[in-house]
mmCIF file of C-alpha atoms and ligand atoms in Angstrom:
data_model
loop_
_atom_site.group_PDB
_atom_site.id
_atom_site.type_symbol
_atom_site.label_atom_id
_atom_site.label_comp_id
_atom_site.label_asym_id
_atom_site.label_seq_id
_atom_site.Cartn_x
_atom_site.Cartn_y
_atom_site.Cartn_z
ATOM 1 C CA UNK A 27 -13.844 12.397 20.202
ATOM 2 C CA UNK A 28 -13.566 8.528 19.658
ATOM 3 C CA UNK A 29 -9.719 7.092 19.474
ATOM 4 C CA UNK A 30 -8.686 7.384 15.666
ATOM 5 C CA UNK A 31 -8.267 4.097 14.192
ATOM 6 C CA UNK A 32 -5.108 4.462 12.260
ATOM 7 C CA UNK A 33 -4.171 1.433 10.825
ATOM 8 C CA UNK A 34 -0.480 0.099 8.804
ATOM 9 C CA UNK A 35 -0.598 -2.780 6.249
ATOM 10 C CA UNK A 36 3.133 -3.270 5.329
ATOM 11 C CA UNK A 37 3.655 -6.743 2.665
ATOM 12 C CA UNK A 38 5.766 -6.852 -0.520
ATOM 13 C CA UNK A 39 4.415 -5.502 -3.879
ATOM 14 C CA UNK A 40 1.307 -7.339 -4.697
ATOM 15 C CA UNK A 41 0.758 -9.291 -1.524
ATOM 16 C CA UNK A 42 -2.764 -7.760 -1.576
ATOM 17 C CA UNK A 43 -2.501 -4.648 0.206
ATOM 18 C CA UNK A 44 -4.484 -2.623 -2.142
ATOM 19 C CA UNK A 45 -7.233 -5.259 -2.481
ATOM 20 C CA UNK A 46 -7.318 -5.377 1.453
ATOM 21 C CA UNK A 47 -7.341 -1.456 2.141
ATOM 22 C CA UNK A 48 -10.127 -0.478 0.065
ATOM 23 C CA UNK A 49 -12.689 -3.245 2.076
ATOM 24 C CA UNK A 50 -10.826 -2.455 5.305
ATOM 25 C CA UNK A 51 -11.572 1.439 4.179
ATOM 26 C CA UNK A 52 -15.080 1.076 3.323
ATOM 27 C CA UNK A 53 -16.109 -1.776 6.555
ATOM 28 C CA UNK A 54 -14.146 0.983 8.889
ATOM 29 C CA UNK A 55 -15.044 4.072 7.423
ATOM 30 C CA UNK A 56 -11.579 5.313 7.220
ATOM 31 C CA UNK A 57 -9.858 6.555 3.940
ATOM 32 C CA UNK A 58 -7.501 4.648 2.205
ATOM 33 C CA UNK A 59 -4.290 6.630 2.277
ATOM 34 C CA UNK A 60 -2.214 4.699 -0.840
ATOM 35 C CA UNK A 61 1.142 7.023 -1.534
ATOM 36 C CA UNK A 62 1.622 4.860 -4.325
ATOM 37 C CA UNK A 63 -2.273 5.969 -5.872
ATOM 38 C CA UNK A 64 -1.295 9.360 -4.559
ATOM 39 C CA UNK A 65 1.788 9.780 -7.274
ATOM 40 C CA UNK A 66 0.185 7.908 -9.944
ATOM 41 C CA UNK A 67 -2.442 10.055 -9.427
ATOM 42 C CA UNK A 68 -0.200 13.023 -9.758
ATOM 43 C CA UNK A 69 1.542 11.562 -12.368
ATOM 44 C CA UNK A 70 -1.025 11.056 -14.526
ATOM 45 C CA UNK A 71 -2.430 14.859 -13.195
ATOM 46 C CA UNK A 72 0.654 15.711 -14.836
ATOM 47 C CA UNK A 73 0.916 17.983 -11.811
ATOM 48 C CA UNK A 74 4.583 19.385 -10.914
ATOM 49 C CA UNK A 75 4.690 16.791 -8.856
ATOM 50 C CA UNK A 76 3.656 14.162 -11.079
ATOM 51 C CA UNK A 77 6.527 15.900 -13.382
ATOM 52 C CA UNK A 78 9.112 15.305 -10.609
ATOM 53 C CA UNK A 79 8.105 11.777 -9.682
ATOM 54 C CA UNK A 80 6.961 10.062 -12.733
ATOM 55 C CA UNK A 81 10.838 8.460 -13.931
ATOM 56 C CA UNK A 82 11.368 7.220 -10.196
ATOM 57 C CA UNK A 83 7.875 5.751 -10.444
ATOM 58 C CA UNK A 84 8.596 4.057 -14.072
ATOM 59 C CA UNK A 85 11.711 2.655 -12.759
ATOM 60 C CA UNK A 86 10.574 0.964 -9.348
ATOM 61 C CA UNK A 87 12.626 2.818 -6.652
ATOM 62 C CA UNK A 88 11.353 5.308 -4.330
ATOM 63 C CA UNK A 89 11.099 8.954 -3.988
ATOM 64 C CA UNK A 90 12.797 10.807 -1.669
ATOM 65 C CA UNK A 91 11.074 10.685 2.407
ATOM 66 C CA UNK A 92 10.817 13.689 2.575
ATOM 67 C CA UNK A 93 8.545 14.378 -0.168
ATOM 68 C CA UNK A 94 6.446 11.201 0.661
ATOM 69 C CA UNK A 95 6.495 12.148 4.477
ATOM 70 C CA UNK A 96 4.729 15.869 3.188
ATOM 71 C CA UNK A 97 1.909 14.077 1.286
ATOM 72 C CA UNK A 98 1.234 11.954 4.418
ATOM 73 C CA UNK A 99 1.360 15.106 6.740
ATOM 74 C CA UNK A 100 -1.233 17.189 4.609
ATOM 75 C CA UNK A 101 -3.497 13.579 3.908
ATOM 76 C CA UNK A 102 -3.909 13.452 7.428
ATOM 77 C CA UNK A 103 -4.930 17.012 8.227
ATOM 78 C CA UNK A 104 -7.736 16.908 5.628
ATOM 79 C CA UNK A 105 -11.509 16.139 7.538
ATOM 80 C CA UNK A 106 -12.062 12.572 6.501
ATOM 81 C CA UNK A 107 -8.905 11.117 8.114
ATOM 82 C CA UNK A 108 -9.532 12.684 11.434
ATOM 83 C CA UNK A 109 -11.178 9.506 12.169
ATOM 84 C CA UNK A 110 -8.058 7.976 11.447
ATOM 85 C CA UNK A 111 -6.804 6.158 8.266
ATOM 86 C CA UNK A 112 -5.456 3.060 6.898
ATOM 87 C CA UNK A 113 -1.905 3.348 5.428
ATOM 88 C CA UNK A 114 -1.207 1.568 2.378
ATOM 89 C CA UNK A 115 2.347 1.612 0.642
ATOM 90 C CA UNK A 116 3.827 3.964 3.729
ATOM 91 C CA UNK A 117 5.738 4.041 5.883
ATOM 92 C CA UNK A 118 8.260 2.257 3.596
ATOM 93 C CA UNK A 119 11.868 3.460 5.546
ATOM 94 C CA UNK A 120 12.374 3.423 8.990
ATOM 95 C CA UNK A 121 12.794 7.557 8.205
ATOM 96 C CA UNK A 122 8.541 7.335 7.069
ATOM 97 C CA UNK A 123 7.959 5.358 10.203
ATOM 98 C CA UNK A 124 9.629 7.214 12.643
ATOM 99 C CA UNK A 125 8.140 10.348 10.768
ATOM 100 C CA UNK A 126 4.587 9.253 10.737
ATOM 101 C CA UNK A 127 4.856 8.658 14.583
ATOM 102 C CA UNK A 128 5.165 12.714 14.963
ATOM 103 C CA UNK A 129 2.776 12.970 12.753
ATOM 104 C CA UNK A 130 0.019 11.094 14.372
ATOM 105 C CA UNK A 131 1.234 11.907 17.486
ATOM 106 C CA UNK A 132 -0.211 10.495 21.165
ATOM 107 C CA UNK A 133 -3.061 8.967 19.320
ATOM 108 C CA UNK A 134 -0.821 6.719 16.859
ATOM 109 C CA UNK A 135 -0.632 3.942 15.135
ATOM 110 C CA UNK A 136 -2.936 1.201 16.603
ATOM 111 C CA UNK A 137 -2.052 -1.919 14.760
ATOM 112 C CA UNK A 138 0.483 -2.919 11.539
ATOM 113 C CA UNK A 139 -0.830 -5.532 9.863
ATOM 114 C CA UNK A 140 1.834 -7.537 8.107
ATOM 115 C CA UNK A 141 0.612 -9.494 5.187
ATOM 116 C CA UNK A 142 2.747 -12.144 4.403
ATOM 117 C CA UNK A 143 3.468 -14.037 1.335
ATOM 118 C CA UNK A 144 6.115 -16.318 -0.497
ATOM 119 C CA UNK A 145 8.482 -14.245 -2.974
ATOM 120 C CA UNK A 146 7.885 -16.046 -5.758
ATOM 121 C CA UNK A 147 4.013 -16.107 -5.952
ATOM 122 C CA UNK A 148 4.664 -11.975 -5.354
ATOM 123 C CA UNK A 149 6.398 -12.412 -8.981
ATOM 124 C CA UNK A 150 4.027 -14.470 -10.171
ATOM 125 C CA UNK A 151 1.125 -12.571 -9.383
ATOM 126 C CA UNK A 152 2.533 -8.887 -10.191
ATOM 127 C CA UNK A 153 3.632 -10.155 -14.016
ATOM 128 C CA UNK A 154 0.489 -10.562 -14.837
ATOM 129 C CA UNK A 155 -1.131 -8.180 -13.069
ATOM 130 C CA UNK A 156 -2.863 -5.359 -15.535
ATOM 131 C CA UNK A 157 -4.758 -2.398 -14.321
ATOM 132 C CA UNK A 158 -7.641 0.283 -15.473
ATOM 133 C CA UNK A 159 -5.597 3.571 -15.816
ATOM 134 C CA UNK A 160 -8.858 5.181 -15.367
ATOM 135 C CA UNK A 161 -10.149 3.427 -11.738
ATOM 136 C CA UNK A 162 -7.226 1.746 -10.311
ATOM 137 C CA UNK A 163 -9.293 -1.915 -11.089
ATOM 138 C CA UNK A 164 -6.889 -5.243 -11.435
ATOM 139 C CA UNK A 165 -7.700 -7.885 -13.955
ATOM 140 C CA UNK A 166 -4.946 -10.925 -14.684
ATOM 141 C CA UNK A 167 -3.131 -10.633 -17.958
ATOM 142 C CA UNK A 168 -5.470 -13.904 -18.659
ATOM 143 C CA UNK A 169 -8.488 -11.782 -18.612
ATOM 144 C CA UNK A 170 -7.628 -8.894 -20.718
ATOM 145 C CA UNK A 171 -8.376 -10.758 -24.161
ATOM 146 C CA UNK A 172 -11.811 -11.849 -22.684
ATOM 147 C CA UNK A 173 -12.714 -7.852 -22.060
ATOM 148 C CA UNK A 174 -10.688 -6.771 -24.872
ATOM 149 C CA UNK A 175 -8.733 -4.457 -22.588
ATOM 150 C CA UNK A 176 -11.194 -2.302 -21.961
ATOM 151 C CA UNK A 177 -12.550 -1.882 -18.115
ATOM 152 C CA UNK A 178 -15.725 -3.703 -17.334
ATOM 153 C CA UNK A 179 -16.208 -1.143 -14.285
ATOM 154 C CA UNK A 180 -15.523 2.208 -15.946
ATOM 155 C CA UNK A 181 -14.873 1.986 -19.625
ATOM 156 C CA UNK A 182 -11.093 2.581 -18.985
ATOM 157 C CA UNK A 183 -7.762 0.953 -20.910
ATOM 158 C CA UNK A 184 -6.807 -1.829 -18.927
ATOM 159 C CA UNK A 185 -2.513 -1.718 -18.957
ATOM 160 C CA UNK A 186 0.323 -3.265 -17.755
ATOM 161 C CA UNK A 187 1.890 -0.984 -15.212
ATOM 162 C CA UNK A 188 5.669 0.354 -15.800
ATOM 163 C CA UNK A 189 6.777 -0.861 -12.968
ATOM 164 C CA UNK A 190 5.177 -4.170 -13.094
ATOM 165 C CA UNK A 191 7.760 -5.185 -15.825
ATOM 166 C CA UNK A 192 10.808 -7.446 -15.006
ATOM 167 C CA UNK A 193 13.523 -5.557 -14.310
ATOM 168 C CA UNK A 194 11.420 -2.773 -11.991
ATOM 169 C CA UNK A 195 9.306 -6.094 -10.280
ATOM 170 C CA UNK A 196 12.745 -7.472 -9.381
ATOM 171 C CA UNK A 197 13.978 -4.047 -8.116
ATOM 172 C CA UNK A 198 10.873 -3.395 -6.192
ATOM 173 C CA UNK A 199 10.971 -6.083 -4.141
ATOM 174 C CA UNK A 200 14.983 -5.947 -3.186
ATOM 175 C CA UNK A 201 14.255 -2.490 -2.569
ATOM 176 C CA UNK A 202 11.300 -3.755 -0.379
ATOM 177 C CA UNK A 203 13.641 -6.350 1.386
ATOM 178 C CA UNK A 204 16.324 -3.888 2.259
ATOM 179 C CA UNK A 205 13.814 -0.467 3.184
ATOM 180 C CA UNK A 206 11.116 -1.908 4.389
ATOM 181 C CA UNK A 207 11.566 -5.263 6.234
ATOM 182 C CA UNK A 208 13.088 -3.385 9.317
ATOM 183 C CA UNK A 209 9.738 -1.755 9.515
ATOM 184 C CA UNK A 210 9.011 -5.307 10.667
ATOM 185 C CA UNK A 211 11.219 -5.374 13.690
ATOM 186 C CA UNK A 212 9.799 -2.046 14.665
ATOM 187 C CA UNK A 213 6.414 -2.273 14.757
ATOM 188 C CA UNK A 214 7.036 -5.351 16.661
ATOM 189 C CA UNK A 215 9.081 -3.732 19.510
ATOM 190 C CA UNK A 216 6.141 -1.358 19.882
ATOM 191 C CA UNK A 217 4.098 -4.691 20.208
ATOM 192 C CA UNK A 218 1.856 -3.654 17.126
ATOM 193 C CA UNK A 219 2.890 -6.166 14.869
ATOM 194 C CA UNK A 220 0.485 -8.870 13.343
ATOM 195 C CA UNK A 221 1.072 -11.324 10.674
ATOM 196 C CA UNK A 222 -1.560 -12.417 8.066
ATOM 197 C CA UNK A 223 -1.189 -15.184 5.871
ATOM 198 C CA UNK A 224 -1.506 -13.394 2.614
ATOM 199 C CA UNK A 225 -1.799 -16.732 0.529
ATOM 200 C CA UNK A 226 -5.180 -17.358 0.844
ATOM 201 C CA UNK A 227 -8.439 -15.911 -1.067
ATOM 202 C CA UNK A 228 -9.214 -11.990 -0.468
ATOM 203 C CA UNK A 229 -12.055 -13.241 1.611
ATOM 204 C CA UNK A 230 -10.218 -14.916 3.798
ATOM 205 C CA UNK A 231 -7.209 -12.765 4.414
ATOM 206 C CA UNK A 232 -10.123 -9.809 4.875
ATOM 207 C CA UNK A 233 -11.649 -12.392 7.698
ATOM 208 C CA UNK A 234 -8.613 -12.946 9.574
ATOM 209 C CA UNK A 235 -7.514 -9.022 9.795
ATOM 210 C CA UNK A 236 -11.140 -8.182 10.757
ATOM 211 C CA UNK A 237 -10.607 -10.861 13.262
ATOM 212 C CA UNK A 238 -7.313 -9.499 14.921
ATOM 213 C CA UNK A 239 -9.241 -5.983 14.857
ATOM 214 C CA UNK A 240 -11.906 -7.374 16.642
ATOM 215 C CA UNK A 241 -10.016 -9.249 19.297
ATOM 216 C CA UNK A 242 -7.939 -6.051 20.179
ATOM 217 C CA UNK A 243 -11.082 -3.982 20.999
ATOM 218 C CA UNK A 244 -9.983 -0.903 18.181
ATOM 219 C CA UNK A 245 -13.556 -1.435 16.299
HETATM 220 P P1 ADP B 16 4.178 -1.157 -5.024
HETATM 221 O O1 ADP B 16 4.159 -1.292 -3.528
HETATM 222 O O2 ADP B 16 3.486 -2.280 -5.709
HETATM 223 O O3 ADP B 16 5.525 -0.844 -5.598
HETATM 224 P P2 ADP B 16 2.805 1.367 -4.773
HETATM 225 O O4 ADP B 16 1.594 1.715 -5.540
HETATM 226 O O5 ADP B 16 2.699 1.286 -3.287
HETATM 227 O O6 ADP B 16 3.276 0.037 -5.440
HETATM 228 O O7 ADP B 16 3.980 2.400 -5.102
HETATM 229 C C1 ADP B 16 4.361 2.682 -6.434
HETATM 230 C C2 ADP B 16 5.636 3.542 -6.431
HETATM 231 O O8 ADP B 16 5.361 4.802 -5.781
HETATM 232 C C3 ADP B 16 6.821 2.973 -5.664
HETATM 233 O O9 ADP B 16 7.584 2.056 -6.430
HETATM 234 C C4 ADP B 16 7.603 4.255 -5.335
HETATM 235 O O10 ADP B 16 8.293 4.749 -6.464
HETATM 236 C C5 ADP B 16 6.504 5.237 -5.029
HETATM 237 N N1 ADP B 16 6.141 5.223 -3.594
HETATM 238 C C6 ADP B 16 4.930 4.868 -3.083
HETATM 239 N N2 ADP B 16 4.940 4.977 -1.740
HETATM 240 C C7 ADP B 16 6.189 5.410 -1.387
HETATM 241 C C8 ADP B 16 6.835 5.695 -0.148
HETATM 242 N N3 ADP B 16 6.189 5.556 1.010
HETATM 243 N N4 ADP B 16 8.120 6.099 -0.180
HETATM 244 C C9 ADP B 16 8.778 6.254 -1.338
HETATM 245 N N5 ADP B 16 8.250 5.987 -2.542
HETATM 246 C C10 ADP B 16 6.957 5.569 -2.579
#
């Protein structure tokens, strides 16, 4: 069997992970593994899951590792991501990374890609970020009059996420600072850290990840 091509993209809330993941997905064939789509998901499932989760969701902080750690575990036993997968919004605490090591096992992680940009176009860009509830697809707030909030891929309601109001944006991203940052410093003692200069156009960023891929010989 080929090497599995397990991939990390760690960056605050709305550096572009999302947009990055699903092209990565689709060039690499690998799935998309988003915990964050995951609980929405479940959420709006109204699953007992989505029941347990949806208030921590709403308010910006996380849910417990363990519980995150599970979904992972069982994600990566189903048959498309024995090819590997690309991790999107996890590991988010040094507990998920460590975690997600045993998981994966010998055949790990094989690169974390760390897209990088400036806290205040973050703000910027998730206050007016509004989403299809149906599909997942992001329009600007600047947009939504001109399609009358209505989805121009799927018919959906185009919304303004919970969390993507000020108080749970602001929260989000302290919470990223303290959690997640360290992730940083640990990927790059394993020497699989890159960073990617997430202030440019999608295009771009997708180039120079695709680029780093290339160079290290994992596709
Ligand atoms: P963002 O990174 O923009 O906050 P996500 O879609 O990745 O958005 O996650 C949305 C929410 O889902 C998080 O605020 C958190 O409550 C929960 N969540 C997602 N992934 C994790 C994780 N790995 N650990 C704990 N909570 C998570």
């Amino acid at each position: 069997m080929p090497a599995r091509l397990n991939l990390v993209v760690l960056g605050k809330q709305g550096a572009g992970k999302g947009t990055q993941c699903k092209r990565l997905a689709a060039s690499y064939g690998i799935p998309h593994i988003s915990t964050g789509d995951i609980l929405r998901g479940a959420v709006k499932a109204g699953s007992p899951l989505g029941r347990e989760v949806a208030s921590v969701l709403d308010s910006g902080a996380l849910v417990s590792d363990d519980l995150v750690i599970e979904l992972v575990r069982e994600r990566f036993e189903e048959p498309d991501a024995q090819s590997g997968g690309l991790l999107d919004g996890f590991p988010r605490t040094l507990g998920q990374a460590e975690a997600l090591e045993r998981i994966l096992g010998d055949d790990g992680i094989k690169l974390c890609i760390n897209l990088d940009v400036p806290i205040e176009l973050v703000t910027q860009r998730l206050s007016s970020r509004r989403i299809c509830q149906e599909c997942g697809a992001i329009y600007r707030d600047t947009d939504v009059e001109a399609i009358s909030g209505t989805c121009t891929n799927c018919g959906g309601d185009v919304v303004q996420r919970a969390d993507d109001q000020p108080e749970a944006i602001r929260k989000r991203l302290e919470t990223y600072e303290r959690d997640t940052e360290p992730l940083l410093a640990f990927y790059e003692s394993r020497g699989l850290l890159v960073t990617v200069d997430g202030d440019q156009s999608p295009d771009e960023v997708t180039s120079a990840i695709e680029a780093i891929v290339h160079e290290r010989g994992l596709a």
